[in-house]
Amino acid sequence: MESIFTALFKYRPLLFREGELVFGTPWPIAAVLGVTALVAISAVATYGSRQGKATAGQRTTLATLRLAALGVLAFVLLQPTLVLTSTVPQQNFIGVLLDDSRSMRLPGESTETRGDFLLETFGPEGSPLLSELQDRFSVRTFRFSGETSRVADASELLYDGTRTDLAGALDRARQELSSVPLSGLVVLTDGADNGGRALAESLVPLQAASIPVYPVGLGDEALTPDVQIGRVELPRSVLRGASLVVDVVVNHRGYQGETVEVVVEDGNRRIAQEPIELGPNGEPTITPVRVTLEEPGPRRLRFSIPRLEGEAVVQNNRRDLLVEVRERREKILYFEGEPRHEVKFIRRAIEADENLQVVVLQRTAPGKFLRLNVDDGDELASGFPRTREELFQYRALVIGSVEAAFFTADQLSMIADFASRRGGGVLFLGGRTAFAEGGYRGTVIEDALPVLLEEPARDPRSAFTQLAVEPTNAGLSHPISQILPSEPSAEADAADATGPEMPETLDDAWASLPPLSTMNRIVSAKPGATTLLTGSSDEGEDRIVLAHHRYGRGRVIAFPVQDSWIWQMHSEIAVDDPRHELLWQQLLRWLADGAPDPVHVEPDREQVEPGESIRLRATVLDSAYLEVNAAEVVAEVTDPTGSVRTEPLSWTVDDDGIYEAVIPVSANGRHAVEVVARQGELELGRGVAFFQAGPSDEEFFDAGRRTALLERLAEDTGGRFYTVDDVDQLPEDLRFTGGGVTLTEERDLWDMPVFFLLIVGLIGAEWGVRRLWGMV
């Protein structure tokens, strides 16, 4: 289209956008317009005086054609001229920024690799494009990836950068050329910007200095065929033995309908694999992968897909993630308001789990309590905790069939704060004095629950019903509902020989469980809550059996059944059936998972390049989980060689209880961070975190050309975006749109071919119409 425009209007559209239209006629414009008007009046009068067989409409048409031809001729006689501002030859500089990252090794549009185009265009042998630029500008060439530096030409590029800091490259080039008249910056890149800096910040000084940027996009917008692991949802820390359901997002082009295998490895050991059928091109496919982590300590997991035939990029077939597998006992308080079987069977379900400690407080009579599994004689000696410090020492809380009237108003607020402020998990079980039947409507607990409380039944006996439980779609992929053992035990195999067979699929594992009973009618979840289990009542009503939601820093779960022990003791359940045990182990593990310690630390990213810095961010709370601003916080960073360095963290002032430090990283490998917080002589707590230092493969993910980013970069700075197909227009565009030392020049428009064509066309059309209507 642009070539057609240029053929008709003599110049490219850019010149018309940048220029100003003036008239260069030596005669007064009013005189030219006046003569034109007289001729037009004469022409109209000529047709108006001719009556004959011509109708009024025909005469109007002919007069219009003649007036249009006269108008075009008058415009030509005014000698239209385009006034342009252009750069003065050899008086201005341009910066040429060449991408030196590893993504330049990927296929290009017109060359084997993207780097080949850089070498052909800006190499030592030169090119027509470079010659045109050098004829008009002083060219300064830079290479950039994670760092930016000057080079003589593209032959010095190595294409080994593991990051692309586009924002930093623009800043460096602008600063280095700030003392010379700068017409613009030309950036040849695929648009990757993973340096960690906001690109918008680097544009502000360019806009203030009126320095346009001219991006040249390299590579295709989408590499085909290709498959990549787009995202992996993995927590930073888990308990040893945790059974995780990890969502792996797979993107692809060119492999629709094919089945690939997602493989998970811990070091040299394969720990999981899951087949996945790829969907339509360009659409992400999400597959849940079940992973069990048994070895404690920091573990580096690799999620990968074996190389497929014809793949354009193979480096994006894998992602490495760091997870800390913690060897600790999660202390959970279970408060039950009456003697019932749930206490016994929950304790039995988790007794083999060395990472769970369930402390039981069971009311046996008014004012009398049974304490089980306490650490010492003073723990819970006065019953349910009366202070936040006492309650917040636990990482999770289970409330059984206890009426709301048992608690003081402050204790009810403490239970809600346990989730919202402390960040712990709270599980509410069903029973005859639980939920609405326990008087929790209108209390702070009702606000914390993930479900809506209905009006309690007037007759408790009518509230009783049995529920056939089944998982929802969300429940099937949730860690809590994975009640099939990953590897059948020898005892289970022996039991299979004499008892009921263990189901083979998760759907069958749930469908074959007997129904449970409930006294609490729960039918609706709150907005934002997730329902994992549902049940159909005797009357056919759908009930919620298990639902959860985030509440402040923590999570709250509703499990309104009263006899989950049936899943262990029913006559149809084998003695060694592990489903009840697995449910409660995973439920309590997930309940306590993520509950923060008073002091915890997180690096701002999981992986860092050697030579870069990483930001440590620590949260410091007291025993009541209130923010502490006057603490002394110190981090000990241990590098892979065992060398330890100490770094103080400073309070950020903007956020209560938040301390930060930026530390340089030099060694490849895994780094351990331990943060200690003290207030005077009192140690508030310790937090541990890990991060990895080493080359990144981010350059190969989403490795297509980022056209939208490059177009926005050009638009925001007053430049223009190019591809390798139209980059030959760059020298002329720089001449008329660049800054620096400029002069004014004029371009004649009166001799544009479009004017000749219009005049000839209008006169020819008038003659043709007259001939058609028999007027010649």
PDB file of C-alpha atoms in Angstrom, residues 332 334 342 345-350 353 356 358 398 427 429 480 483 559 561 563-565 567 578-591:
ATOM      1  CA  ILE A 332      -1.890 -28.258  65.476  1.00  0.00           C
ATOM      2  CA  TYR A 334      -7.670 -29.647  67.954  1.00  0.00           C
ATOM      3  CA  GLU A 342     -13.611 -38.296  65.470  1.00  0.00           C
ATOM      4  CA  PHE A 345      -9.662 -41.754  64.541  1.00  0.00           C
ATOM      5  CA  ILE A 346      -8.073 -38.456  63.555  1.00  0.00           C
ATOM      6  CA  ARG A 347      -5.248 -39.186  65.998  1.00  0.00           C
ATOM      7  CA  ARG A 348      -4.920 -42.698  64.629  1.00  0.00           C
ATOM      8  CA  ALA A 349      -4.860 -41.388  61.030  1.00  0.00           C
ATOM      9  CA  ILE A 350      -1.859 -39.144  61.630  1.00  0.00           C
ATOM     10  CA  ASP A 353       3.126 -38.983  60.209  1.00  0.00           C
ATOM     11  CA  LEU A 356       2.318 -33.659  62.366  1.00  0.00           C
ATOM     12  CA  VAL A 358      -1.979 -32.817  66.926  1.00  0.00           C
ATOM     13  CA  VAL A 398      -9.258 -27.396  64.386  1.00  0.00           C
ATOM     14  CA  LEU A 427     -10.670 -26.005  60.165  1.00  0.00           C
ATOM     15  CA  LEU A 429     -15.805 -29.575  61.711  1.00  0.00           C
ATOM     16  CA  ILE A 480      -6.358 -32.754  50.003  1.00  0.00           C
ATOM     17  CA  ILE A 483      -6.578 -40.327  48.628  1.00  0.00           C
ATOM     18  CA  PHE A 559     -15.852 -29.651  56.770  1.00  0.00           C
ATOM     19  CA  VAL A 561     -19.632 -33.723  58.580  1.00  0.00           C
ATOM     20  CA  ASP A 563     -18.273 -38.989  61.290  1.00  0.00           C
ATOM     21  CA  SER A 564     -15.436 -39.162  58.761  1.00  0.00           C
ATOM     22  CA  TRP A 565     -14.242 -42.139  60.831  1.00  0.00           C
ATOM     23  CA  TRP A 567     -14.359 -44.225  56.046  1.00  0.00           C
ATOM     24  CA  PRO A 578      -5.361 -45.948  53.599  1.00  0.00           C
ATOM     25  CA  ARG A 579      -7.937 -43.497  52.248  1.00  0.00           C
ATOM     26  CA  HIS A 580      -9.101 -42.133  55.605  1.00  0.00           C
ATOM     27  CA  GLU A 581      -5.511 -41.758  56.795  1.00  0.00           C
ATOM     28  CA  LEU A 582      -4.402 -40.066  53.585  1.00  0.00           C
ATOM     29  CA  LEU A 583      -7.334 -37.668  53.691  1.00  0.00           C
ATOM     30  CA  TRP A 584      -6.581 -36.489  57.211  1.00  0.00           C
ATOM     31  CA  GLN A 585      -2.824 -36.374  56.738  1.00  0.00           C
ATOM     32  CA  GLN A 586      -3.160 -34.271  53.610  1.00  0.00           C
ATOM     33  CA  LEU A 587      -5.951 -32.146  55.061  1.00  0.00           C
ATOM     34  CA  LEU A 588      -3.942 -31.240  58.167  1.00  0.00           C
ATOM     35  CA  ARG A 589      -0.711 -30.807  56.222  1.00  0.00           C
ATOM     36  CA  TRP A 590      -2.407 -28.430  53.795  1.00  0.00           C
ATOM     37  CA  LEU A 591      -4.108 -26.638  56.697  1.00  0.00           C
TER      38      LEU A 591
END
